[in-house]
Short mmCIF file of C-alpha atoms in Angstrom, two decimals:
data_model
loop_
_atom_site.label_atom_id
_atom_site.label_comp_id
_atom_site.label_asym_id
_atom_site.label_seq_id
_atom_site.Cartn_x
_atom_site.Cartn_y
_atom_site.Cartn_z
CA MET A 1222 -7.01 -13.59 33.54
CA LYS A 1223 -6.80 -11.09 30.71
CA SER A 1224 -7.31 -12.37 27.19
CA VAL A 1225 -4.66 -12.07 24.49
CA GLN A 1226 -6.53 -9.21 22.87
CA ASP A 1227 -6.97 -7.32 26.15
CA GLN A 1228 -3.27 -7.51 26.88
CA ILE A 1229 -2.31 -6.29 23.41
CA ASN A 1230 -4.89 -3.50 23.41
CA ASN A 1231 -4.37 -2.12 26.89
CA THR A 1232 -0.67 -2.46 27.73
CA PRO A 1233 2.32 -0.54 26.33
CA MET A 1234 3.96 -1.96 23.23
CA SER A 1235 7.04 -4.07 23.93
CA GLY A 1236 10.26 -4.13 21.96
CA PHE A 1237 9.09 -7.30 20.20
CA GLN A 1238 5.87 -5.60 19.08
CA VAL A 1239 7.85 -2.64 17.79
CA LEU A 1240 10.13 -5.09 15.93
CA ALA A 1241 7.12 -6.74 14.27
CA VAL A 1242 5.88 -3.35 13.08
CA THR A 1243 9.38 -2.42 11.92
CA VAL A 1244 9.78 -5.58 9.81
CA CYS A 1245 6.43 -4.92 8.14
CA LEU A 1246 7.53 -1.32 7.56
CA ALA A 1247 10.78 -2.45 5.94
CA ILE A 1248 8.90 -4.81 3.60
CA ASN A 1249 6.47 -2.06 2.66
CA MET A 1250 9.38 0.28 1.90
CA LEU A 1251 10.67 -2.27 -0.61
CA ASP A 1252 7.20 -2.56 -2.10
CA GLY A 1253 7.17 1.21 -2.62
CA TYR A 1254 10.30 0.95 -4.72
CA ASP A 1255 9.26 -2.22 -6.53
CA VAL A 1256 5.97 -0.65 -7.66
CA LEU A 1257 7.24 2.81 -8.55
CA VAL A 1258 10.53 1.87 -10.20
CA MET A 1259 8.61 1.72 -13.48
CA SER A 1260 7.71 5.39 -13.07
CA PHE A 1261 11.40 6.26 -12.88
CA ALA A 1262 12.29 3.97 -15.78
CA ALA A 1263 9.34 4.84 -18.06
CA PRO A 1264 10.85 7.83 -19.92
CA PHE A 1265 13.98 5.83 -20.72
CA VAL A 1266 12.14 2.62 -21.66
CA ALA A 1267 9.88 4.64 -23.96
CA ALA A 1268 12.91 6.22 -25.62
CA ASP A 1269 14.81 2.92 -25.99
CA TRP A 1270 11.92 1.03 -27.56
CA ALA A 1271 10.21 4.00 -29.29
CA ILE A 1272 6.81 3.17 -27.81
CA SER A 1273 3.72 5.41 -27.72
CA ASP A 1274 2.21 7.05 -24.64
CA THR A 1275 -0.57 4.46 -24.72
CA VAL A 1276 1.92 1.57 -24.51
CA THR A 1277 3.86 3.44 -21.84
CA GLY A 1278 0.62 3.68 -19.89
CA LEU A 1279 0.16 -0.08 -20.17
CA LEU A 1280 3.68 -0.61 -18.81
CA LEU A 1281 2.87 1.66 -15.87
CA SER A 1282 -0.43 -0.11 -15.24
CA SER A 1283 0.72 -3.72 -15.56
CA SER A 1284 2.10 -4.14 -12.04
CA LEU A 1285 -1.02 -2.44 -10.67
CA VAL A 1286 -3.24 -5.00 -12.43
CA GLY A 1287 -1.21 -7.71 -10.72
CA MET A 1288 -1.52 -5.95 -7.38
CA ALA A 1289 -5.28 -5.66 -7.75
CA LEU A 1290 -5.68 -9.36 -8.59
CA GLY A 1291 -3.25 -10.39 -5.87
CA SER A 1292 -5.15 -8.34 -3.28
CA LEU A 1293 -8.53 -9.67 -4.41
CA PHE A 1294 -7.77 -13.37 -4.89
CA LEU A 1295 -4.56 -14.24 -3.03
CA ALA A 1296 -4.53 -11.92 0.00
CA PRO A 1297 -7.71 -13.47 1.48
CA LEU A 1298 -5.95 -16.86 1.51
CA ALA A 1299 -3.82 -15.50 4.38
CA ASP A 1300 -6.88 -15.98 6.58
CA VAL A 1301 -6.57 -19.70 5.78
CA PHE A 1302 -2.81 -20.37 5.47
CA GLY A 1303 -1.37 -17.68 7.72
CA ARG A 1304 -0.20 -14.13 7.19
CA ARG A 1305 3.47 -14.86 7.79
CA ARG A 1306 3.53 -17.66 5.21
CA MET A 1307 1.73 -15.51 2.63
CA THR A 1308 4.26 -12.71 3.14
CA LEU A 1309 7.25 -15.03 2.62
CA TRP A 1310 5.77 -16.57 -0.54
CA SER A 1311 5.03 -13.12 -1.88
CA LEU A 1312 8.53 -11.81 -1.19
CA ALA A 1313 9.96 -14.70 -3.19
CA ALA A 1314 7.65 -13.90 -6.13
CA VAL A 1315 8.58 -10.21 -6.05
CA THR A 1316 12.29 -11.04 -6.06
CA VAL A 1317 11.95 -13.29 -9.12
CA GLY A 1318 9.76 -10.76 -10.95
CA MET A 1319 12.10 -7.82 -10.37
CA LEU A 1320 15.24 -9.67 -11.45
CA ALA A 1321 13.53 -11.10 -14.53
CA SER A 1322 12.26 -7.63 -15.50
CA ALA A 1323 15.86 -6.52 -15.97
CA LEU A 1324 16.20 -9.12 -18.73
CA ALA A 1325 13.06 -8.19 -20.70
CA ALA A 1326 13.71 -8.02 -24.44
CA ASN A 1327 10.64 -6.00 -25.40
CA HIS A 1328 7.68 -4.18 -23.92
CA THR A 1329 5.42 -7.26 -24.08
CA GLN A 1330 7.78 -9.26 -21.86
CA LEU A 1331 8.20 -6.35 -19.49
CA ILE A 1332 4.43 -5.92 -19.17
CA ALA A 1333 4.07 -9.62 -18.27
CA LEU A 1334 6.89 -9.53 -15.72
CA ARG A 1335 5.60 -6.36 -14.11
CA PHE A 1336 2.20 -8.05 -13.84
CA PHE A 1337 3.78 -11.04 -12.09
CA THR A 1338 5.67 -8.78 -9.68
CA GLY A 1339 2.47 -6.92 -8.89
CA ILE A 1340 0.67 -10.15 -7.97
CA GLY A 1341 3.30 -10.83 -5.30
CA ILE A 1342 3.07 -7.32 -3.89
CA GLY A 1343 -0.72 -7.31 -3.82
CA ALA A 1344 -0.88 -10.67 -2.08
CA MET A 1345 1.07 -9.47 0.95
CA LEU A 1346 -0.02 -5.85 1.48
CA ALA A 1347 -3.17 -6.80 3.36
CA SER A 1348 -1.24 -9.24 5.58
CA LEU A 1349 1.26 -6.55 6.54
CA THR A 1350 -1.57 -4.18 7.42
CA VAL A 1351 -3.34 -6.78 9.55
CA VAL A 1352 -0.19 -7.90 11.41
CA VAL A 1353 0.64 -4.32 12.34
CA SER A 1354 -2.93 -3.72 13.48
CA GLU A 1355 -2.93 -6.85 15.66
CA TYR A 1356 0.49 -6.27 17.27
CA SER A 1357 -0.21 -2.61 18.12
CA SER A 1358 -1.82 -1.36 21.30
CA ARG A 1359 -5.16 0.39 20.98
CA ARG A 1360 -3.50 3.72 21.80
CA ARG A 1361 -0.80 3.37 19.14
CA ARG A 1362 -2.70 1.40 16.48
CA THR A 1363 -3.65 4.24 14.16
CA LEU A 1364 -0.17 5.77 14.35
CA ALA A 1365 1.46 2.37 13.70
CA LEU A 1366 -0.76 1.79 10.66
CA ILE A 1367 0.02 5.26 9.33
CA ILE A 1368 3.76 4.64 9.78
CA LEU A 1369 3.39 1.32 7.95
CA GLN A 1370 1.74 3.00 4.98
CA ALA A 1371 4.27 5.83 5.09
CA GLY A 1372 6.82 3.11 4.36
CA PHE A 1373 5.51 2.87 0.79
CA PRO A 1374 6.40 6.47 -0.20
CA ALA A 1375 9.44 6.35 2.09
CA GLY A 1376 10.76 3.40 0.12
CA ALA A 1377 10.06 5.16 -3.15
CA LEU A 1378 11.86 8.23 -1.79
CA LEU A 1379 14.85 6.52 -0.22
CA TRP A 1380 15.51 3.92 -2.88
CA GLY A 1381 14.45 6.35 -5.59
CA LEU A 1382 17.37 8.56 -4.57
CA VAL A 1383 19.57 5.55 -5.31
CA ALA A 1384 17.71 4.54 -8.46
CA VAL A 1385 18.02 7.91 -10.18
CA PRO A 1386 21.83 7.85 -10.43
CA ILE A 1387 21.69 4.13 -11.33
CA ILE A 1388 19.32 4.85 -14.24
CA LEU A 1389 21.20 7.93 -15.40
CA GLY A 1390 24.58 6.26 -15.08
CA TYR A 1391 24.02 2.62 -16.01
CA GLY A 1392 20.59 2.32 -17.62
CA TRP A 1393 17.08 1.47 -16.48
CA ARG A 1394 17.63 -2.30 -16.32
CA TRP A 1395 19.96 -1.97 -13.35
CA ALA A 1396 17.22 -0.27 -11.35
CA PHE A 1397 15.26 -3.53 -11.52
CA VAL A 1398 18.33 -5.56 -10.52
CA PHE A 1399 18.78 -3.30 -7.51
CA GLY A 1400 15.17 -3.80 -6.42
CA GLY A 1401 15.34 -7.56 -6.90
CA VAL A 1402 18.44 -7.84 -4.74
CA LEU A 1403 16.84 -5.77 -1.98
CA SER A 1404 13.71 -7.93 -2.00
CA GLY A 1405 15.79 -11.11 -1.92
CA LEU A 1406 17.73 -9.88 1.10
CA MET A 1407 14.48 -9.22 2.94
CA ILE A 1408 13.38 -12.88 2.74
CA PRO A 1409 15.72 -14.19 5.48
CA VAL A 1410 14.99 -11.11 7.61
CA ALA A 1411 11.25 -11.78 7.42
CA TRP A 1412 11.79 -15.49 8.04
CA ALA A 1413 13.66 -14.73 11.27
CA ALA A 1414 11.78 -11.72 12.61
CA LEU A 1415 8.22 -11.61 11.24
CA PRO A 1416 5.77 -13.21 13.71
CA GLU A 1417 2.55 -14.95 12.79
CA SER A 1418 -0.66 -13.08 13.46
CA LEU A 1419 -1.98 -13.83 16.94
CA ASP A 1420 -5.57 -13.55 15.79
CA TYR A 1421 -4.83 -16.08 13.03
CA LEU A 1422 -3.40 -18.54 15.57
CA ILE A 1423 -6.38 -18.07 17.87
CA THR A 1424 -8.91 -18.47 15.08
CA SER A 1425 -7.30 -21.23 13.00
CA ARG A 1426 -5.96 -23.35 15.90
CA PRO A 1427 -2.99 -24.99 14.13
CA PRO A 1428 -1.17 -27.79 16.05
CA ASN A 1429 0.18 -26.52 19.40
CA ALA A 1430 -1.63 -23.21 18.92
CA ILE A 1431 -1.70 -22.29 22.61
CA GLU A 1432 2.02 -22.99 22.97
CA LYS A 1433 2.75 -20.78 19.96
CA VAL A 1434 0.55 -18.00 21.33
CA ASN A 1435 2.16 -18.15 24.76
CA ARG A 1436 5.61 -18.16 23.20
CA LEU A 1437 4.74 -14.94 21.41
CA LEU A 1438 3.20 -13.45 24.55
CA LYS A 1439 6.38 -14.25 26.47
CA ARG A 1440 8.49 -12.45 23.86
CA MET A 1441 6.19 -9.45 24.30
CA GLY A 1442 6.47 -9.56 28.09
CA LYS A 1443 2.79 -10.43 28.50
CA ALA A 1444 1.18 -13.00 30.77
CA PRO A 1445 0.50 -16.47 29.30
CA VAL A 1446 -3.07 -17.66 28.80
CA GLU A 1447 -4.56 -21.00 29.74
CA GLU A 1448 -7.07 -21.13 26.90
CA LEU A 1449 -7.66 -19.37 23.60
CA GLY A 1450 -11.34 -18.70 24.12
CA THR A 1451 -14.34 -20.10 22.33
CA GLY A 1452 -14.66 -20.52 18.58
CA GLY A 1453 -12.09 -21.21 15.95
CA SER A 1454 -11.64 -24.91 16.73
CA ARG A 1455 -10.80 -25.80 13.15
CA ARG A 1456 -9.01 -24.26 10.21
CA PRO A 1457 -11.18 -21.35 9.00
CA LYS A 1458 -12.75 -21.24 5.62
CA ARG A 1459 -11.98 -18.35 3.37
CA ALA A 1460 -14.36 -15.51 4.24
CA LYS A 1461 -17.06 -14.82 1.66
CA LEU A 1462 -17.41 -11.46 -0.02
CA SER A 1463 -20.97 -11.29 1.29
CA SER A 1464 -19.63 -11.23 4.86
CA LEU A 1465 -18.37 -7.71 4.22
CA PHE A 1466 -22.01 -6.62 3.94
CA ASP A 1467 -23.40 -8.53 6.94
CA HIS A 1468 -24.21 -7.09 10.35
CA GLY A 1469 -24.47 -3.48 9.20
CA ARG A 1470 -21.10 -3.42 7.40
CA ALA A 1471 -22.48 -2.52 3.95
CA ARG A 1472 -22.25 1.26 4.44
CA ASN A 1473 -18.64 1.23 5.58
CA THR A 1474 -17.65 -1.35 2.99
CA LEU A 1475 -18.95 0.68 0.07
CA LEU A 1476 -17.55 3.97 1.39
CA ILE A 1477 -14.06 2.59 2.03
CA TRP A 1478 -14.06 1.10 -1.49
CA VAL A 1479 -14.80 4.55 -2.91
CA CYS A 1480 -12.04 6.10 -0.77
CA PHE A 1481 -9.46 3.58 -1.95
CA PHE A 1482 -10.48 3.68 -5.61
CA CYS A 1483 -10.49 7.47 -5.92
CA THR A 1484 -7.33 8.19 -3.94
CA LEU A 1485 -5.28 5.45 -5.61
CA LEU A 1486 -6.55 6.60 -9.02
CA VAL A 1487 -5.05 10.03 -8.37
CA PHE A 1488 -1.89 8.77 -6.71
CA TYR A 1489 -0.89 6.44 -9.52
CA PHE A 1490 -1.70 9.00 -12.19
CA PHE A 1491 0.47 11.61 -10.50
CA MET A 1492 3.28 9.24 -9.61
CA SER A 1493 3.34 7.44 -12.95
CA TRP A 1494 3.11 10.35 -15.36
CA THR A 1495 4.54 13.40 -13.58
CA PRO A 1496 8.22 12.57 -14.26
CA LYS A 1497 7.54 12.22 -18.00
CA LEU A 1498 5.19 15.22 -18.17
CA LEU A 1499 7.75 17.43 -16.43
CA ILE A 1500 10.40 16.34 -18.92
CA ASP A 1501 8.00 16.89 -21.83
CA ALA A 1502 7.28 20.39 -20.46
CA GLY A 1503 10.95 21.27 -20.97
CA LEU A 1504 12.42 20.52 -17.55
CA SER A 1505 15.55 18.36 -17.26
CA GLU A 1506 15.57 14.59 -16.75
CA GLU A 1507 16.95 15.11 -13.23
CA VAL A 1508 14.10 17.48 -12.37
CA GLY A 1509 11.53 15.14 -13.92
CA LEU A 1510 12.67 12.21 -11.80
CA SER A 1511 12.90 14.49 -8.75
CA GLY A 1512 9.21 15.34 -9.07
CA GLY A 1513 8.23 11.79 -8.11
CA ILE A 1514 10.72 11.72 -5.25
CA ILE A 1515 9.46 15.03 -3.85
CA LEU A 1516 5.86 13.78 -4.04
CA ASN A 1517 6.81 10.83 -1.84
CA ALA A 1518 8.64 13.09 0.60
CA GLY A 1519 5.41 15.04 0.99
CA ALA A 1520 3.44 11.82 1.43
CA ILE A 1521 5.66 10.80 4.34
CA VAL A 1522 5.21 14.15 6.08
CA GLY A 1523 1.47 14.18 5.43
CA GLY A 1524 0.95 10.60 6.55
CA ILE A 1525 2.88 10.93 9.81
CA ALA A 1526 1.12 14.21 10.59
CA LEU A 1527 -2.21 12.50 9.98
CA GLY A 1528 -1.21 9.69 12.33
CA LEU A 1529 -0.31 12.13 15.10
CA LEU A 1530 -3.49 14.14 14.61
CA ALA A 1531 -5.66 11.01 14.61
CA SER A 1532 -5.47 10.78 18.42
CA ARG A 1533 -7.17 14.19 18.62
CA VAL A 1534 -9.35 14.40 15.50
CA ARG A 1535 -11.64 11.74 14.02
CA LEU A 1536 -9.76 9.77 11.39
CA ASN A 1537 -12.43 10.06 8.71
CA TRP A 1538 -12.59 13.85 9.15
CA LEU A 1539 -8.85 14.00 8.64
CA GLN A 1540 -9.16 11.88 5.49
CA ALA A 1541 -11.83 14.20 4.13
CA GLY A 1542 -9.85 17.35 4.87
CA TYR A 1543 -6.69 15.96 3.32
CA ALA A 1544 -8.54 14.92 0.16
CA LEU A 1545 -10.18 18.33 -0.28
CA LEU A 1546 -6.87 20.15 0.06
CA GLY A 1547 -5.18 17.61 -2.20
CA GLY A 1548 -7.73 18.22 -4.96
CA GLY A 1549 -7.21 21.97 -4.84
CA LEU A 1550 -3.42 21.58 -4.90
CA LEU A 1551 -3.61 19.22 -7.88
CA ILE A 1552 -5.45 21.92 -9.83
CA ALA A 1553 -2.74 24.42 -8.85
CA PHE A 1554 -0.06 21.96 -10.00
CA GLY A 1555 -1.73 21.76 -13.40
CA LEU A 1556 -1.53 25.53 -13.71
CA TYR A 1557 2.14 25.86 -12.77
CA TYR A 1558 3.83 22.52 -13.44
CA GLY A 1559 5.97 23.97 -16.24
CA THR A 1560 7.65 26.36 -13.79
CA LEU A 1561 10.51 24.70 -11.91
CA SER A 1562 10.17 26.18 -8.42
CA ALA A 1563 6.36 26.11 -8.38
CA ALA A 1564 6.26 22.54 -9.71
CA LEU A 1565 8.55 21.20 -6.99
CA VAL A 1566 6.79 23.02 -4.14
CA LEU A 1567 3.35 21.96 -5.37
CA ALA A 1568 4.51 18.36 -5.91
CA PHE A 1569 5.53 18.27 -2.25
CA LEU A 1570 2.18 19.69 -1.11
CA VAL A 1571 0.19 17.32 -3.33
CA GLY A 1572 2.14 14.53 -1.63
CA VAL A 1573 1.34 15.91 1.84
CA PHE A 1574 -2.42 16.09 1.32
CA GLY A 1575 -3.37 14.24 -1.86
CA THR A 1576 -1.28 11.19 -0.99
CA GLY A 1577 -1.49 11.50 2.78
CA CYS A 1578 -5.23 10.79 2.67
CA ILE A 1579 -4.48 7.32 1.27
CA MET A 1580 -2.76 6.43 4.52
CA GLY A 1581 -5.90 7.36 6.40
CA ALA A 1582 -7.82 4.80 4.34
CA TYR A 1583 -5.21 2.13 5.09
CA ALA A 1584 -5.39 2.96 8.79
CA ALA A 1585 -9.18 2.87 8.80
CA VAL A 1586 -9.91 -0.35 6.90
CA PRO A 1587 -8.68 -2.96 9.45
CA GLN A 1588 -10.69 -1.15 12.12
CA LEU A 1589 -13.90 -1.68 10.15
CA TYR A 1590 -13.98 -5.50 10.34
CA PRO A 1591 -13.76 -8.26 12.98
CA THR A 1592 -10.91 -10.78 13.04
CA GLU A 1593 -12.53 -13.51 10.95
CA VAL A 1594 -12.98 -11.24 7.92
CA ARG A 1595 -10.31 -8.62 8.58
CA THR A 1596 -7.75 -9.71 6.00
CA THR A 1597 -10.51 -10.39 3.48
CA GLY A 1598 -12.04 -6.94 4.06
CA THR A 1599 -8.65 -5.26 3.88
CA GLY A 1600 -7.54 -7.22 0.82
CA VAL A 1601 -10.75 -6.62 -1.11
CA ALA A 1602 -10.75 -2.89 -0.33
CA ILE A 1603 -7.13 -2.54 -1.41
CA GLY A 1604 -7.71 -4.78 -4.43
CA LEU A 1605 -10.70 -2.82 -5.67
CA GLY A 1606 -8.84 0.41 -5.02
CA ARG A 1607 -5.97 -0.85 -7.14
CA TRP A 1608 -8.30 -0.83 -10.15
CA GLY A 1609 -8.25 2.94 -9.81
CA GLY A 1610 -4.49 2.74 -9.98
CA VAL A 1611 -4.74 0.38 -12.94
CA ALA A 1612 -7.02 2.71 -14.86
CA ALA A 1613 -5.10 5.91 -14.22
CA PRO A 1614 -1.81 5.41 -16.12
CA THR A 1615 -3.44 3.76 -19.13
CA ALA A 1616 -6.26 6.32 -19.33
CA ALA A 1617 -3.78 9.17 -19.08
CA GLY A 1618 -1.69 7.69 -21.90
CA VAL A 1619 -4.72 7.32 -24.16
CA LEU A 1620 -5.81 10.91 -23.42
CA LEU A 1621 -2.33 12.25 -24.17
CA ASP A 1622 -2.25 10.43 -27.49
CA ALA A 1623 -5.71 11.91 -28.20
CA GLY A 1624 -4.35 15.45 -27.79
CA TRP A 1625 -5.05 16.26 -24.16
CA THR A 1626 -2.43 18.37 -22.38
CA GLY A 1627 -0.74 17.94 -19.00
CA PRO A 1628 -2.84 20.69 -17.34
CA ASP A 1629 -6.04 19.06 -18.67
CA LEU A 1630 -5.12 15.82 -16.92
CA TYR A 1631 -4.29 17.41 -13.59
CA PHE A 1632 -7.60 19.29 -13.59
CA ILE A 1633 -9.70 16.20 -14.36
CA PHE A 1634 -7.86 13.98 -11.86
CA ALA A 1635 -8.61 16.43 -9.05
CA ILE A 1636 -12.28 15.41 -9.18
CA PRO A 1637 -11.80 11.91 -7.65
CA LEU A 1638 -10.16 13.48 -4.59
CA PHE A 1639 -13.28 15.56 -3.98
CA ILE A 1640 -15.38 12.39 -4.27
CA ALA A 1641 -13.08 10.61 -1.78
CA ALA A 1642 -13.52 13.48 0.66
CA ALA A 1643 -17.30 13.10 0.56
CA ALA A 1644 -17.07 9.31 1.10
CA ALA A 1645 -14.66 9.63 4.03
CA MET A 1646 -16.97 12.05 5.84
CA TYR A 1647 -19.62 9.34 6.18
CA LEU A 1648 -17.40 6.46 7.38
CA ARG A 1649 -18.31 5.06 10.80
CA ILE A 1650 -15.08 3.70 12.20
CA GLY A 1651 -15.53 1.28 15.07
CA ARG A 1652 -19.26 0.75 14.48
CA SER A 1653 -19.34 -2.12 11.98
CA GLN A 1654 -17.92 -5.08 13.85
#
């Protein structure tokens, strides 16, 4: 009799498996909006409250600090309490944080509320990644993970197209209301349609575990199993950080941390500051906000292309190539960002390559670790990477207040993409478990 894992890995994906991936994708699309709504609102918040670029940078970074802490300290708890439960709790926190942000009376309150919202988002991103990895066949796993991560820029693109007229017509506060309502509506959808991780059920052995596993297998059209295999007879303990360095995993662990940190550093700088820098360069508010939307459109194209190519080219080579091209395009953007047509074309291409390489990192990380540490490994990698995102908006704001120009920033932020390319080249996917 084939094991649960063998059936998932080696048989075509059923409609139920596709539904599980789709629900995770929908949640990630909302996360894309919830994180990046501050980028759209920042120029208008700064004008309303007359705050400096440094304070604006803190506003842009606050949700990213929350995401980093949520990924590092809360996401690993999904290995103990379940990935479905962690996702539902997190969605509730995001809903509360977004709606409360619309009522903020000053920048201090808004920073605190964005931090709280970020904690909820960070706590569930690793769970979504792991669930998609576990419900995908071996043949479709990389593509499914790429599509999941494409949901983040897709959400920023799709809902950003709605947010722009909301902000321009009704004010920035209503953009937060819109995001909070969307997140709240996703809670009952996730409750009804998001399955628990099979690997979690097999490892943790909650009451009636085999019945729950067979119920899920039946919904997938797979054969039931008579036993869950050896190991995992009691609720697992939270994996230790040191486990990410055991059994030859140290090399991959350090390299994937570098990939995440450098690529997210660049992404959040570009996404957070480009709308304001375009407006400051003399382009219209509509064009400034469009720059962020176009970047995310490029990220979708680049990520899906990477997913399709991954069946023919080694994933880490693709990551490296994307990062190298992204760095060169970021330098070109710095040279021409004050010119309307060039800025929009280059923003799209930076999205294709500079942002597309992030999705390669997300697709790679769950393939670097075995089940018992997979969510921990994914959460820690994402969490440490988020510190790059945390640093970028604040550092850029400080540099702007110190007299640096927009081109200066784009040139200097190209360097981390070159570093990420070097790290990706030496990843050994599939050799560390």
